[in-house]
PDB file of N, CA and C in Angstrom:
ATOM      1  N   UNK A   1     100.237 155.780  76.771  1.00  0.00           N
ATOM      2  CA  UNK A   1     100.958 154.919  77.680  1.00  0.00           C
ATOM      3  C   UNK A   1     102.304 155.554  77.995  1.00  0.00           C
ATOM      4  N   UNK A   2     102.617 155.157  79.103  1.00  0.00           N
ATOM      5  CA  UNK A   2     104.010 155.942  79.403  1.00  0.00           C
ATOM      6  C   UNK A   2     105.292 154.853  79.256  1.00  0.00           C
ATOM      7  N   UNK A   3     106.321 155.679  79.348  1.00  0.00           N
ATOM      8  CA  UNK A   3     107.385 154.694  78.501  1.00  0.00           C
ATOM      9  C   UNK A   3     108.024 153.441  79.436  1.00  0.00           C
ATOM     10  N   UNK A   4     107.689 153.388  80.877  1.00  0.00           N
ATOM     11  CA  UNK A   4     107.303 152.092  82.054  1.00  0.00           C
ATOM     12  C   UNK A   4     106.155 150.998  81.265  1.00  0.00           C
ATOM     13  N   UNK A   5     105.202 151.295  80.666  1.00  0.00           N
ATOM     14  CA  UNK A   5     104.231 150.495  80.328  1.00  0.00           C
ATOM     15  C   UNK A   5     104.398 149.976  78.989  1.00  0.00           C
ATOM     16  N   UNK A   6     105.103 150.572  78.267  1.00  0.00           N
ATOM     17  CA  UNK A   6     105.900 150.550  76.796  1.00  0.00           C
ATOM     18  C   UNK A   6     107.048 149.276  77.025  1.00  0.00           C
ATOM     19  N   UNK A   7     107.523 149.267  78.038  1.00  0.00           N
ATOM     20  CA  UNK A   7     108.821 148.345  78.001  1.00  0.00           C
ATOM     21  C   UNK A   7     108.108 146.701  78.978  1.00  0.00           C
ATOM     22  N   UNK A   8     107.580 147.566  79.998  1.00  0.00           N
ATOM     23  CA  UNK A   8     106.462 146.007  80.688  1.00  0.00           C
ATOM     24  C   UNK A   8     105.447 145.185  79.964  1.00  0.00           C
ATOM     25  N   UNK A   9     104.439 145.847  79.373  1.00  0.00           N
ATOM     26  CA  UNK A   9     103.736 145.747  78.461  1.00  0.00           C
ATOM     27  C   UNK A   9     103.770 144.595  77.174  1.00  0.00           C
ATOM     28  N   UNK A  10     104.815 145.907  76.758  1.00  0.00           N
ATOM     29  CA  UNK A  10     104.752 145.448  75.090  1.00  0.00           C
ATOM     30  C   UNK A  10     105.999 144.139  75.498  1.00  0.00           C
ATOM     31  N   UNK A  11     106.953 143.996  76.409  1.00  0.00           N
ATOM     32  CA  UNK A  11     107.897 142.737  76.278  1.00  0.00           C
ATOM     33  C   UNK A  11     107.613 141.471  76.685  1.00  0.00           C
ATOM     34  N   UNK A  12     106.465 141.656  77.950  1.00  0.00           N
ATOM     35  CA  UNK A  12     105.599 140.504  78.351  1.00  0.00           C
ATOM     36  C   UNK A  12     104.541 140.155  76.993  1.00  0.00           C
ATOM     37  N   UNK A  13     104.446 141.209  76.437  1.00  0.00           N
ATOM     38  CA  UNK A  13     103.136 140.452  74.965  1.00  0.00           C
ATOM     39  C   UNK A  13     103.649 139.816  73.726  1.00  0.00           C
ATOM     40  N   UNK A  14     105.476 140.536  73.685  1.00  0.00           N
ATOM     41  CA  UNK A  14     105.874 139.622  72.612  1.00  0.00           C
ATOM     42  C   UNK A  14     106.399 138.677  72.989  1.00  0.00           C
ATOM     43  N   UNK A  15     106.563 138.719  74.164  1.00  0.00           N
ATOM     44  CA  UNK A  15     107.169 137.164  74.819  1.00  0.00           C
ATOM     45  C   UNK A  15     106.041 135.831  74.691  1.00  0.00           C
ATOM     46  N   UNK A  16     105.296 136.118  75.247  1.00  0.00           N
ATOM     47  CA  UNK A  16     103.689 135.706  75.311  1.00  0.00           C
ATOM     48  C   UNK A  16     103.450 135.106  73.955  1.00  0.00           C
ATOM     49  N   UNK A  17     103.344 135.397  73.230  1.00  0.00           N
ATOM     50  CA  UNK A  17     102.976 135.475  71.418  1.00  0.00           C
ATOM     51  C   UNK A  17     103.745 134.343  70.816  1.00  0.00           C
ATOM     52  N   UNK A  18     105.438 134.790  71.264  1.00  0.00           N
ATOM     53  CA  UNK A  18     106.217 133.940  70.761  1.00  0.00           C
ATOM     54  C   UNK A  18     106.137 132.589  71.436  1.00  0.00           C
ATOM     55  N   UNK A  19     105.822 132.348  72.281  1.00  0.00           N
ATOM     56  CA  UNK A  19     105.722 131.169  73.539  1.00  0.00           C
ATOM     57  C   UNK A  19     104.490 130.708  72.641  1.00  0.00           C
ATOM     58  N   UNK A  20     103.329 131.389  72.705  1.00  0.00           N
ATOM     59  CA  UNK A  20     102.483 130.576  72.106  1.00  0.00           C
ATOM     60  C   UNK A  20     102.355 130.539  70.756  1.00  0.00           C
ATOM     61  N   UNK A  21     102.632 130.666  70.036  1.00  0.00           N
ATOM     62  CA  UNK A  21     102.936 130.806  68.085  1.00  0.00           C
ATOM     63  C   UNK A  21     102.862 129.379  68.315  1.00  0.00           C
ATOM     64  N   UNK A  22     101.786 128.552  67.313  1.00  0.00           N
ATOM     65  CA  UNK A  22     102.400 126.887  66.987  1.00  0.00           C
ATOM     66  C   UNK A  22     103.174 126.575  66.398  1.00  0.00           C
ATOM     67  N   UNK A  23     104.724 126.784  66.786  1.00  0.00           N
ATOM     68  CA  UNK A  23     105.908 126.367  66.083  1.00  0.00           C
ATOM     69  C   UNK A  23     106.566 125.613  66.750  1.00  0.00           C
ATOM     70  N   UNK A  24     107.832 125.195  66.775  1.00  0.00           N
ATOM     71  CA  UNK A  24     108.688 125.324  67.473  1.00  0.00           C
ATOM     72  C   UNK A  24     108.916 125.867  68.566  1.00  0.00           C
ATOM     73  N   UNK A  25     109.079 125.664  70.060  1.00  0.00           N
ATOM     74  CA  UNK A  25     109.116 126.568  70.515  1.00  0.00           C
ATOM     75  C   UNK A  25     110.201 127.535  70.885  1.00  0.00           C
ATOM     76  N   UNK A  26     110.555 128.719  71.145  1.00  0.00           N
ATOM     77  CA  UNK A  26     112.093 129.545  71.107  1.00  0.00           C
ATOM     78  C   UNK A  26     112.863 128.950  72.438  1.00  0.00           C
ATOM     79  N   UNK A  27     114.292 129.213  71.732  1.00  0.00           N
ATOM     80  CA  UNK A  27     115.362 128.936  73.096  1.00  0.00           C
ATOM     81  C   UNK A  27     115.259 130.408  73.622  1.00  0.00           C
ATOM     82  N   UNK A  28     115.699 130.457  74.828  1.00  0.00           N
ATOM     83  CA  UNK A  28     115.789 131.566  75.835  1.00  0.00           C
ATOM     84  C   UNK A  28     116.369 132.107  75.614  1.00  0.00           C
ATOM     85  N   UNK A  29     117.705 132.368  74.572  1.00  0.00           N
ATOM     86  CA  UNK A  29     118.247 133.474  74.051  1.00  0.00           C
ATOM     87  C   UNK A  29     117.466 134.263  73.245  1.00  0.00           C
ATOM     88  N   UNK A  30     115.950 133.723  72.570  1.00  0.00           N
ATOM     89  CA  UNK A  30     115.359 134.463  71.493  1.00  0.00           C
ATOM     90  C   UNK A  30     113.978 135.348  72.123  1.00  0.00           C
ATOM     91  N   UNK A  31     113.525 134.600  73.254  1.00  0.00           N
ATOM     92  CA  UNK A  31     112.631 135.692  74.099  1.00  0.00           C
ATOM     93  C   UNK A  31     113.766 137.143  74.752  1.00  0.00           C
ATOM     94  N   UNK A  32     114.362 137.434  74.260  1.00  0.00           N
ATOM     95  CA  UNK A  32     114.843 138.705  74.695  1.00  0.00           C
ATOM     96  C   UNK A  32     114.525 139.520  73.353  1.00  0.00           C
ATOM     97  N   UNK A  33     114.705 138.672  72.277  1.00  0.00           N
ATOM     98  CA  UNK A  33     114.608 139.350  70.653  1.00  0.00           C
ATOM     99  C   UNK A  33     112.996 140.071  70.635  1.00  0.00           C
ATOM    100  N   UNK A  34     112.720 138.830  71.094  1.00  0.00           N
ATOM    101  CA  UNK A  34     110.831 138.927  71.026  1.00  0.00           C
ATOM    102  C   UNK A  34     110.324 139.963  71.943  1.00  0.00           C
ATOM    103  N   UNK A  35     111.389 140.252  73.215  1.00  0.00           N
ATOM    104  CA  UNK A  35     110.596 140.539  74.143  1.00  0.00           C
ATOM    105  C   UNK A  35     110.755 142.733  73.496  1.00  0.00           C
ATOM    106  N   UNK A  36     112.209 142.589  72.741  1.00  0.00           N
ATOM    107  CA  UNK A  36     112.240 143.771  72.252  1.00  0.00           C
ATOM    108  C   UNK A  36     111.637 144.152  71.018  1.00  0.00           C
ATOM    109  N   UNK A  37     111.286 143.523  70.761  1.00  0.00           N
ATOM    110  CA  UNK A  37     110.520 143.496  69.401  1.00  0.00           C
ATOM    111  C   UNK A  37     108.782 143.604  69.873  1.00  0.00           C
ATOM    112  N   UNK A  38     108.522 143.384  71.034  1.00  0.00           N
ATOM    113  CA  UNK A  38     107.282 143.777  71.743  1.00  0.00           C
ATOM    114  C   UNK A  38     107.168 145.149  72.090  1.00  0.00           C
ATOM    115  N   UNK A  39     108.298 145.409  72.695  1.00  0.00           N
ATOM    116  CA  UNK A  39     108.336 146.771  73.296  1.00  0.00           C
ATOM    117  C   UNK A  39     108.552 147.910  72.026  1.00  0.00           C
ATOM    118  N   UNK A  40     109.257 147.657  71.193  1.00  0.00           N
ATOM    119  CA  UNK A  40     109.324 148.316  69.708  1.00  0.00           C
ATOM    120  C   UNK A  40     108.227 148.506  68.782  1.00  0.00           C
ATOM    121  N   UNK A  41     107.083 147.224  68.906  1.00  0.00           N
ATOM    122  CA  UNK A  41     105.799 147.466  67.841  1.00  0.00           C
ATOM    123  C   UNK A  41     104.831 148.284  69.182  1.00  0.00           C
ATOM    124  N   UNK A  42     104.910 147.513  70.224  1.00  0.00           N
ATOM    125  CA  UNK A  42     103.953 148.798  71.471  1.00  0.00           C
ATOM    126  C   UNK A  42     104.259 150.135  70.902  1.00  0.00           C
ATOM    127  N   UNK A  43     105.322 150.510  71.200  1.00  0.00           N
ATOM    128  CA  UNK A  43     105.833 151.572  71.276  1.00  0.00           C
ATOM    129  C   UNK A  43     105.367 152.253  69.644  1.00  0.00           C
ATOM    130  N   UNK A  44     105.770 151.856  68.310  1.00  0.00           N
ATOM    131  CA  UNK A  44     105.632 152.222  67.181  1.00  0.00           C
ATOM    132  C   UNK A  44     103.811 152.635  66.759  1.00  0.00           C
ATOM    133  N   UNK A  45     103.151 151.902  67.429  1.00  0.00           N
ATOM    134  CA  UNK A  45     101.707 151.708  67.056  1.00  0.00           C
ATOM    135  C   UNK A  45     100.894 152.459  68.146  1.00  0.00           C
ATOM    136  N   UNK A  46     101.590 153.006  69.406  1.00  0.00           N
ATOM    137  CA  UNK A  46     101.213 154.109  70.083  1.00  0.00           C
ATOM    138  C   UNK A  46     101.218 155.481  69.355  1.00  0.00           C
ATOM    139  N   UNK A  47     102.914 155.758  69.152  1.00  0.00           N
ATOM    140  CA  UNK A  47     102.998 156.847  68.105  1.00  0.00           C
ATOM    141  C   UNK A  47     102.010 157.290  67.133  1.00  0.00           C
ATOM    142  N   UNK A  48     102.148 155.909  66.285  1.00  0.00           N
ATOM    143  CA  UNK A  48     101.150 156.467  65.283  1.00  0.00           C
ATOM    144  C   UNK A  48     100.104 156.152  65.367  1.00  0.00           C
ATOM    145  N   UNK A  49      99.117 155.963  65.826  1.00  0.00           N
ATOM    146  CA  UNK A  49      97.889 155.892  66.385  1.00  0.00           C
ATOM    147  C   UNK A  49      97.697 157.104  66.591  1.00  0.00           C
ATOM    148  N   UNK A  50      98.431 158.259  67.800  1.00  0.00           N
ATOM    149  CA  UNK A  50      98.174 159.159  68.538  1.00  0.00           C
ATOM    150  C   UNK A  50      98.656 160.366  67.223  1.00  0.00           C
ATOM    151  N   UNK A  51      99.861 160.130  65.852  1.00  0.00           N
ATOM    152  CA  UNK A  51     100.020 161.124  65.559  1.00  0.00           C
ATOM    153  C   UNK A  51      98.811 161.264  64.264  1.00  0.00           C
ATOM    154  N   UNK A  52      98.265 160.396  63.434  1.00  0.00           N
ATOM    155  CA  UNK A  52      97.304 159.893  62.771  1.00  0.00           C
ATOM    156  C   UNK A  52      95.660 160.348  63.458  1.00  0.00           C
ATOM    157  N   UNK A  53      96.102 160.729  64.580  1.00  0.00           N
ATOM    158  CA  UNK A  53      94.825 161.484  64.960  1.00  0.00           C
ATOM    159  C   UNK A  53      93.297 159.976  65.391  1.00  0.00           C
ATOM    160  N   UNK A  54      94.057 158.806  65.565  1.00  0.00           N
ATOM    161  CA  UNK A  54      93.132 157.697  65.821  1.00  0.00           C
ATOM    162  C   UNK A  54      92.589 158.090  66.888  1.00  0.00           C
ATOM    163  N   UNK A  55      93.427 157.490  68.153  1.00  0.00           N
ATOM    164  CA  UNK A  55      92.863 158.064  69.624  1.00  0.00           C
ATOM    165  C   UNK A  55      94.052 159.094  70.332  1.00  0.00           C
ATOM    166  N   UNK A  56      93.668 158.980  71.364  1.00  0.00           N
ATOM    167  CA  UNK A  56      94.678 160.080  72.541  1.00  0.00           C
ATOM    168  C   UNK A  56      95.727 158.935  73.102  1.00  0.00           C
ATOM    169  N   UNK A  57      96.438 159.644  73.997  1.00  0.00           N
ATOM    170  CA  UNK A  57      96.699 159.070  75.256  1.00  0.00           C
ATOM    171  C   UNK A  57      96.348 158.014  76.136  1.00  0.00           C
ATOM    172  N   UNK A  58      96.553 157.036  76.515  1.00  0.00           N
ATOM    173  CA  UNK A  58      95.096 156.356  77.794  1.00  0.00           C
ATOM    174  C   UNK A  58      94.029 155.943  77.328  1.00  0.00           C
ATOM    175  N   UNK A  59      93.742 156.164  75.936  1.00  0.00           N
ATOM    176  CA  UNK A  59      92.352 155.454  75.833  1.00  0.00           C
ATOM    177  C   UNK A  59      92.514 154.252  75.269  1.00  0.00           C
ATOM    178  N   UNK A  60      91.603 153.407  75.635  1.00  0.00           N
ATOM    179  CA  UNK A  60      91.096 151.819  75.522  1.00  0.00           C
ATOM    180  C   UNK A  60      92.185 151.652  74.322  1.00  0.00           C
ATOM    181  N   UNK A  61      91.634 152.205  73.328  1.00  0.00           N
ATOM    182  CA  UNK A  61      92.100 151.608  71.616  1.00  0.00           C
ATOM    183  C   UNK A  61      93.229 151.790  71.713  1.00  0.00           C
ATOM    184  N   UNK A  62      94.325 152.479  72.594  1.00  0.00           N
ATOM    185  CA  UNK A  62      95.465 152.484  72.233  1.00  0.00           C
ATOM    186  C   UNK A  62      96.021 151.197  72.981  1.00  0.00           C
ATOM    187  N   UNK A  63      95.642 150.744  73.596  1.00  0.00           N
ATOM    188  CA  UNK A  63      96.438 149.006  74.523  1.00  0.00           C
ATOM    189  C   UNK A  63      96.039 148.467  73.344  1.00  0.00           C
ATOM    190  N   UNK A  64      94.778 148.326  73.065  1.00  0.00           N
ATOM    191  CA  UNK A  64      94.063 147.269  72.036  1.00  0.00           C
ATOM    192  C   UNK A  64      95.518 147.384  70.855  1.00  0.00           C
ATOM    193  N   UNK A  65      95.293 148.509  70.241  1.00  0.00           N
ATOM    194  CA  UNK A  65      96.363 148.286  69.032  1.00  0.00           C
ATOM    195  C   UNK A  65      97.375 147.600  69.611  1.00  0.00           C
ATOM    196  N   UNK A  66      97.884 148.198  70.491  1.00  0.00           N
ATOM    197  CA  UNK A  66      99.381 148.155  70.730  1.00  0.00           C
ATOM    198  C   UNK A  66      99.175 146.080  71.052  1.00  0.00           C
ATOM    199  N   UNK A  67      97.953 145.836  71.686  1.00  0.00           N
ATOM    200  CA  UNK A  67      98.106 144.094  71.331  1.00  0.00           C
ATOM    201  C   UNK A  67      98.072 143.672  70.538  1.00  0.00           C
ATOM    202  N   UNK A  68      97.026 144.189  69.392  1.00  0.00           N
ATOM    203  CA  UNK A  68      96.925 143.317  68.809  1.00  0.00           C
ATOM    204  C   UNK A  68      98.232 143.845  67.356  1.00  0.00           C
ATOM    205  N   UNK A  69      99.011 144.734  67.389  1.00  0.00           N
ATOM    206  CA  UNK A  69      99.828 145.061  66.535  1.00  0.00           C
ATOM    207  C   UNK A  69     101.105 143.929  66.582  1.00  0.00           C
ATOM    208  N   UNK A  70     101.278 143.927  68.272  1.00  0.00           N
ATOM    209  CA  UNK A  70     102.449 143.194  68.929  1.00  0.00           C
ATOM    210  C   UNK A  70     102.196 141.926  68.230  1.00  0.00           C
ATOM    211  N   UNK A  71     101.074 140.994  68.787  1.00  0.00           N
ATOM    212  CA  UNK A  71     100.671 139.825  68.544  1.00  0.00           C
ATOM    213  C   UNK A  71     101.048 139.474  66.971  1.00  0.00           C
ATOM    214  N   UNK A  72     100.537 140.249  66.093  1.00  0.00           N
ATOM    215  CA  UNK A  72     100.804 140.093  64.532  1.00  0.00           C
ATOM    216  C   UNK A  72     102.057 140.277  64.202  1.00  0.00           C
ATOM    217  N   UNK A  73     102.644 141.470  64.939  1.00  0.00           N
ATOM    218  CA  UNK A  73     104.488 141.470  64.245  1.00  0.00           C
ATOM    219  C   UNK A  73     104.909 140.100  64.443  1.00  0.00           C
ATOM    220  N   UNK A  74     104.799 139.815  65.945  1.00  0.00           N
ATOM    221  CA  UNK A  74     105.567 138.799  66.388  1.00  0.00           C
ATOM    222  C   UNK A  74     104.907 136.857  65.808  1.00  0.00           C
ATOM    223  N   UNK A  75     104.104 137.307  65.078  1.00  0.00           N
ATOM    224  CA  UNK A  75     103.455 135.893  64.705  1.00  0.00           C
ATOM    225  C   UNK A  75     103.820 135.902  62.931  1.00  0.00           C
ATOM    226  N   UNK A  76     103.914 137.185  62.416  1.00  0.00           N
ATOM    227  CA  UNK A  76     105.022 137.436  61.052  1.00  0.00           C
ATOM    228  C   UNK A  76     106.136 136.874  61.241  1.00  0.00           C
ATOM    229  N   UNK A  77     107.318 137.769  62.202  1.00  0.00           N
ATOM    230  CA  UNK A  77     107.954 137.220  62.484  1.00  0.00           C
ATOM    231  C   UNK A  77     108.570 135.626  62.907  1.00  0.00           C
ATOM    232  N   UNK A  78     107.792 134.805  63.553  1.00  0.00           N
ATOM    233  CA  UNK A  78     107.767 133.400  63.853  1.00  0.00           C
ATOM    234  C   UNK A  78     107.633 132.615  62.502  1.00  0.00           C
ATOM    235  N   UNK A  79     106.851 133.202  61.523  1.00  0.00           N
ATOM    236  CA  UNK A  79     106.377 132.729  60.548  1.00  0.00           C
ATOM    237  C   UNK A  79     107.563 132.708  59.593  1.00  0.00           C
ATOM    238  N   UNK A  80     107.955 133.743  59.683  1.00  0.00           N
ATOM    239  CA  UNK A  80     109.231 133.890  58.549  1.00  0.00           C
ATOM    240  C   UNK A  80     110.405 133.336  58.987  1.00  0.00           C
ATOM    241  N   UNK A  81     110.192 133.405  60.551  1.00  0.00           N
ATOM    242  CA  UNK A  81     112.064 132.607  61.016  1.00  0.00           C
ATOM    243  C   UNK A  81     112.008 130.815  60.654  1.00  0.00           C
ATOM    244  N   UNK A  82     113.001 130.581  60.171  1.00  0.00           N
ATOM    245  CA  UNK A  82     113.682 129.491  59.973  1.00  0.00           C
ATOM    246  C   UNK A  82     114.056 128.238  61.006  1.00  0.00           C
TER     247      UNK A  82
END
């Protein structure tokens, strides 16, 4: 993924996640936290995916991780905030 799809991507999925988590729901100062914290696990779980020798570039499994990595940080996260 290129680093346009890294920041669109991954900030619309932790936004997404956090919106729907059954908690509480966040004030609008905290979807910016979430939304970087999307773009940070995208981004982290591309890396290593690709340096770990999983997949390449562009292929399928690397969105997949990068959702379903996002989805779990950010549902840890929800879980542990106060």
């Amino acid at each position: 993924m290129s680093i346009l799809a890294f920041l669109i991507f991954g900030s619309v999925l932790g936004v997404l996640s956090a919106y729907f988590y059954p908690k509480k729901r966040p004030r609008k100062v905290q979807f910016l936290w979430y939304a970087l914290l999307g773009v940070l696990i995208s981004a982290c779980s591309s890396f290593f995916g690709q340096t770990f020798g999983i997949f390449k570039s562009g292929q399928m499994l690397e969105w997949i991780s990068a959702i379903l990595t996002t989805i779990l940080a950010v549902a840890i996260v929800r879980a542990l905030a106060k």
